[in-house]
mmCIF file of C-alpha atoms in Angstrom:
data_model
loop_
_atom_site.group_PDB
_atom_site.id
_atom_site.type_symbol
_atom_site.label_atom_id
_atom_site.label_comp_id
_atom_site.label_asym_id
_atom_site.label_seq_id
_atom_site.Cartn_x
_atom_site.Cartn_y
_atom_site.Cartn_z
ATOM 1 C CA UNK R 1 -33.676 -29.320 -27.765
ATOM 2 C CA UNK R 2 -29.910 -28.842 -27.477
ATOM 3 C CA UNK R 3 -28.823 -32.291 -27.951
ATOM 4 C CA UNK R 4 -31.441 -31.932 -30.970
ATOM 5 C CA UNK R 5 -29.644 -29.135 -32.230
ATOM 6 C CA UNK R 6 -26.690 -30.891 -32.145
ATOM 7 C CA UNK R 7 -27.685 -33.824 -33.787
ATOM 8 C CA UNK R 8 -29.086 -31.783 -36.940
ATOM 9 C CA UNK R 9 -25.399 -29.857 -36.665
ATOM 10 C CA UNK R 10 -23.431 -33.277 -37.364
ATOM 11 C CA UNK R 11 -26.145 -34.129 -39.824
ATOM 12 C CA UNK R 12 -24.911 -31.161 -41.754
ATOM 13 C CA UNK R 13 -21.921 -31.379 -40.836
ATOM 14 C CA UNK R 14 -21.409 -35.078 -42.486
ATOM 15 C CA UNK R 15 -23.459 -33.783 -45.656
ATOM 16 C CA UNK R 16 -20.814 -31.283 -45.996
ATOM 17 C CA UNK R 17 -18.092 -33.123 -45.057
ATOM 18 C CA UNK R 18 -19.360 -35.712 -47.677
ATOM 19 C CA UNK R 19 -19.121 -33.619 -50.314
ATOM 20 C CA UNK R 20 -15.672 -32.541 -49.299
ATOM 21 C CA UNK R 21 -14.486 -35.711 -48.864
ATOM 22 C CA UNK R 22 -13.278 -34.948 -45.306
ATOM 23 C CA UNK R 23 -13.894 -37.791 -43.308
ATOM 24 C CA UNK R 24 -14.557 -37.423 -39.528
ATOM 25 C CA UNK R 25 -16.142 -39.224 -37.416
ATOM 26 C CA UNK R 26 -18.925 -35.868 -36.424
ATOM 27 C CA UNK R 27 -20.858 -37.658 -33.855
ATOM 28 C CA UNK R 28 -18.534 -38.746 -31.845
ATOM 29 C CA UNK R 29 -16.408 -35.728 -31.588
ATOM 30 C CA UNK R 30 -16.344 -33.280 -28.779
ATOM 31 C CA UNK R 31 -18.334 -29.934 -28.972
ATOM 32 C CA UNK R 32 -14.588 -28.333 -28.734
ATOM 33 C CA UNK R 33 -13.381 -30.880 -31.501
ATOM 34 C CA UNK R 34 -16.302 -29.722 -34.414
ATOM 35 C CA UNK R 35 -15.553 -25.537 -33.410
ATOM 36 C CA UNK R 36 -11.958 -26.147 -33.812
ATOM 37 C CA UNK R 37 -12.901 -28.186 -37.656
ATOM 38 C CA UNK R 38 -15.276 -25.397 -38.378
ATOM 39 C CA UNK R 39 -13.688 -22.343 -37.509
ATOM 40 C CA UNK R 40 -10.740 -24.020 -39.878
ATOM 41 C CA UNK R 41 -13.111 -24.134 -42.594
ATOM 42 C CA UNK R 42 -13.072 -21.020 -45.542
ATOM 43 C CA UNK R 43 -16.029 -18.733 -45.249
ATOM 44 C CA UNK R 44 -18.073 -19.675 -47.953
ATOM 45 C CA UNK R 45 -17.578 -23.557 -46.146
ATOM 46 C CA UNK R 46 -19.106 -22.102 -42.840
ATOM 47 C CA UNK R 47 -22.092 -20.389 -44.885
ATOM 48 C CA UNK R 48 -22.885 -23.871 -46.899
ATOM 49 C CA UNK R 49 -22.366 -25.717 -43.859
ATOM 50 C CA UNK R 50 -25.097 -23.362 -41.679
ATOM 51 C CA UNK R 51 -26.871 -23.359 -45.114
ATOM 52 C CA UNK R 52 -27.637 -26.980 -44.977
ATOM 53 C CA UNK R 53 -27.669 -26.696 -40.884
ATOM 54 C CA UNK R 54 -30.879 -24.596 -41.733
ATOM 55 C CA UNK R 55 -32.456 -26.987 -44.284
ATOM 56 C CA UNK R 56 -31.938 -30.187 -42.298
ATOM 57 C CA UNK R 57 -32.948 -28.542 -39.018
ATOM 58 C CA UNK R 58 -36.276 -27.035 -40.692
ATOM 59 C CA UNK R 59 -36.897 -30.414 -42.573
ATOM 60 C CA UNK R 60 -36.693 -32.488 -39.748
ATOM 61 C CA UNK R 61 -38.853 -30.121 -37.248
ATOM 62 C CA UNK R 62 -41.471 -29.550 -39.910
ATOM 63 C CA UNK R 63 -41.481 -33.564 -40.467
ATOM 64 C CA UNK R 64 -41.172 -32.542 -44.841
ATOM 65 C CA UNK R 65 -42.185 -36.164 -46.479
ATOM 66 C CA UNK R 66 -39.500 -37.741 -48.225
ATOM 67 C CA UNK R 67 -41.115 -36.771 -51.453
ATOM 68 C CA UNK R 68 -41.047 -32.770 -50.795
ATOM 69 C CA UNK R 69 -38.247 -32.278 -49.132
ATOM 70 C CA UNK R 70 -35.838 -31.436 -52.366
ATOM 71 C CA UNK R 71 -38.719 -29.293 -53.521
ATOM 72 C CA UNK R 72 -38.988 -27.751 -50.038
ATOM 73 C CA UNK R 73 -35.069 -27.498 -49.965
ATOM 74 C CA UNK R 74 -34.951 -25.416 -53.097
ATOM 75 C CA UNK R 75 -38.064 -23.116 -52.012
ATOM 76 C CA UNK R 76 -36.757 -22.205 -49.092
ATOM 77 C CA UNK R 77 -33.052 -22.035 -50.048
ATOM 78 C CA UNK R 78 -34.743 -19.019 -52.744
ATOM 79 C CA UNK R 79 -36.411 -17.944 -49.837
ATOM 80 C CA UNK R 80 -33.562 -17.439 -47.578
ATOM 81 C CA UNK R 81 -31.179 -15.720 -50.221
ATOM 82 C CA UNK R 82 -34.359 -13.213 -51.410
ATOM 83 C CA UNK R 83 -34.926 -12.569 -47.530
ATOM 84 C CA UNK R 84 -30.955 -12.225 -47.100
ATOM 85 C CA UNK R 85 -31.068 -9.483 -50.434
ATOM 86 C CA UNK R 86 -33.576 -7.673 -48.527
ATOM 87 C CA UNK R 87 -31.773 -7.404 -45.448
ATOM 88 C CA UNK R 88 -28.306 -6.144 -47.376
ATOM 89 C CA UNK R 89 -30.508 -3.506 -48.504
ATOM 90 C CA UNK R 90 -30.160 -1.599 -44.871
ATOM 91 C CA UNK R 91 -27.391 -0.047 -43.732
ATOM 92 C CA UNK R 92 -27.432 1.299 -40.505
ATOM 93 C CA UNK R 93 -25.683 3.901 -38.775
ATOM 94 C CA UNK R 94 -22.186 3.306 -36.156
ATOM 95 C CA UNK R 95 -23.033 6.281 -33.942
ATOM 96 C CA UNK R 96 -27.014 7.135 -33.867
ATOM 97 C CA UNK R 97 -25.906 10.049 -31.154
ATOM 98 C CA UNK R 98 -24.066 11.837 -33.845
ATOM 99 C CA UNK R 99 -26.929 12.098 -36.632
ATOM 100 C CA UNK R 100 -29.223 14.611 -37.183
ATOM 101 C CA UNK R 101 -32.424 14.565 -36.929
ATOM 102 C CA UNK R 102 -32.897 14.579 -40.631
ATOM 103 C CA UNK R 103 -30.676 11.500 -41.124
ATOM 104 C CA UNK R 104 -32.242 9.426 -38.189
ATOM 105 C CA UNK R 105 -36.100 10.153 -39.502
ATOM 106 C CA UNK R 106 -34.745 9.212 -43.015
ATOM 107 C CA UNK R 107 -32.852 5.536 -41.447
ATOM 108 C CA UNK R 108 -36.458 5.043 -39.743
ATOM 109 C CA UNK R 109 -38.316 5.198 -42.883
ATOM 110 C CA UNK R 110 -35.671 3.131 -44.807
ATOM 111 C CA UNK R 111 -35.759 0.450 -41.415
ATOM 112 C CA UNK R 112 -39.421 0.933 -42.408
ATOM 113 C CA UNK R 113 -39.423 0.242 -46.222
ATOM 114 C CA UNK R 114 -37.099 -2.889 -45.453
ATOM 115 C CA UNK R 115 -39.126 -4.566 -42.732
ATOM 116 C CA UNK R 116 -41.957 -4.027 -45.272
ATOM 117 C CA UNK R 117 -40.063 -5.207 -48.445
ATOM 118 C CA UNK R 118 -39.504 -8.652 -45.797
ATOM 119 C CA UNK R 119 -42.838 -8.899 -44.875
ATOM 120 C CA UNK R 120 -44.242 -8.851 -48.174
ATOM 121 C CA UNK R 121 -41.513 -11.458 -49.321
ATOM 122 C CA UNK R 122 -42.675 -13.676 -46.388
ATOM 123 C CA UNK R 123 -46.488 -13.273 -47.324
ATOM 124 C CA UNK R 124 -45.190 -14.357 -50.871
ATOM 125 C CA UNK R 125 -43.105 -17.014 -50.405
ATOM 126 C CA UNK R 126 -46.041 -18.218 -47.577
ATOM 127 C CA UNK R 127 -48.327 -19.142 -50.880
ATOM 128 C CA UNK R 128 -45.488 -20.726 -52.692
ATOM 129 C CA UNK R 129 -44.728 -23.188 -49.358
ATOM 130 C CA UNK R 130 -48.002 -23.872 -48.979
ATOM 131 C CA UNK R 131 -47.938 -26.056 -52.259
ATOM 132 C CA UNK R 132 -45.443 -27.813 -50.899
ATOM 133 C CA UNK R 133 -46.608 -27.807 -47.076
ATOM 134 C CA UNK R 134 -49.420 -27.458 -44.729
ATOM 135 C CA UNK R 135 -50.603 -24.264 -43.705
ATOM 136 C CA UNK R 136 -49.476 -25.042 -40.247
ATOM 137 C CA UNK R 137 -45.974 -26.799 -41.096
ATOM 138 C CA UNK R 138 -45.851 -22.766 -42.728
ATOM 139 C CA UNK R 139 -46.754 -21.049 -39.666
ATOM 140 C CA UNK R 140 -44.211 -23.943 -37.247
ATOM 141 C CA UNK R 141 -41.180 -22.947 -39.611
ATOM 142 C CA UNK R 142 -41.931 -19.266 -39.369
ATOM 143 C CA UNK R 143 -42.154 -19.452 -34.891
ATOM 144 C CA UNK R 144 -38.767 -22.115 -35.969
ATOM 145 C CA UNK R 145 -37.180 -19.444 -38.155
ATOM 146 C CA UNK R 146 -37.815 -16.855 -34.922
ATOM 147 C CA UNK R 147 -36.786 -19.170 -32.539
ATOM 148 C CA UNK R 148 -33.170 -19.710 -34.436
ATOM 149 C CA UNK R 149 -32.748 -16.122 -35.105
ATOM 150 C CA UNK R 150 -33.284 -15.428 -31.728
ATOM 151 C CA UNK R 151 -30.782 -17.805 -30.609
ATOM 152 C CA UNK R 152 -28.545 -16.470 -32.765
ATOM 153 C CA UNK R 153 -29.166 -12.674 -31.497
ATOM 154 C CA UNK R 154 -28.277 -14.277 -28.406
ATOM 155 C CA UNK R 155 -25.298 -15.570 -28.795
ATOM 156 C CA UNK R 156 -24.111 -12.494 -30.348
ATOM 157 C CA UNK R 157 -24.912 -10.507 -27.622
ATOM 158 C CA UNK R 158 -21.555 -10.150 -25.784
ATOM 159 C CA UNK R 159 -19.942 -9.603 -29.417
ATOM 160 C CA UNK R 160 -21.946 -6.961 -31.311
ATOM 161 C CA UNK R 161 -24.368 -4.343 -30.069
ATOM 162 C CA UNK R 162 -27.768 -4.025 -30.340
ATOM 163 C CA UNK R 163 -27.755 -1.143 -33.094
ATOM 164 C CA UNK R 164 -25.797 -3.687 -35.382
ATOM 165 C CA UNK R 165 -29.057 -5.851 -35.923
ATOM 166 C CA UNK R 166 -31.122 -5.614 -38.921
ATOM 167 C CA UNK R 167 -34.749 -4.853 -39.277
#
């Protein structure tokens, strides 16, 4: 799965570096080689490059025919930044031990409100996929989606606390 990973990551990687006319040889560099090129790059670099990380990755686990796959791209790129505008939506608190009670029922309810306002974007964007997919290439990129964000959570563990993550 790694070495998967890693594969789709120079995949995206080249795509971007394509369209930047920056030409490295991505496959054959070092792990340590690519985080030194990509911490180098702007911001809005890093979020097109993990952009495209994400459609190539969810392409190529959900197997997308040739034919879809720019319809698929463009679906779930809207999906992603409506899911994203959600998510922006809640702001949560740096110090829960200093709120009343007041303000911490009234976080829950927003938490609440948000994890609804996601869900029903899911369930909506779940009919528009399924035009373009199976039913069950739906439900694999939803466990994939999960999977990544886990990862993710993971990683960022040691460098942000718990209360930092979003409904």
């Amino acid at each position: 799965m790694k070495k998967r990973l890693l594969t789709l990551a120079a995949i995206a990687i080249v795509t971007l570096g394509s369209a930047q006319e920056l030409r490295y040889d991505w496959k054959t560099m070092r792990p340590e080689q690519r985080k030194e090129l990509i911490q180098q790059m702007k911001p809005e670099q890093r979020m097109m490059l993990l952009k495209q990380f994400r459609e190539n990755m969810m392409i190529s686990e959900l197997e997308v025919p040739q034919d879809d796959q720019a319809e698929f791209k463009n679906l779930y790129s809207e999906y992603q930044e409506k899911q994203n505008a959600i998510k922006s939506k809640f702001k949560p608190a740096e110090d829960y031990d200093k709120m009343t009670d007041d303000e911490a029922r009234k976080q829950v309810n927003e938490s609440f409100e948000i994890g609804q306002q996601l869900l029903d974007n899911r369930r909506q964007y779940a009919e528009k996929f399924m035009k373009v997919i199976k039913p069950q290439q739906v439900l694999q990129m939803f466990q994939t989606e999960g999977k990544m964000r886990t990862k993710i959570l993971d990683k960022k563990d040691g460098q942000q606390s718990p209360q930092r993550r979003r409904p």
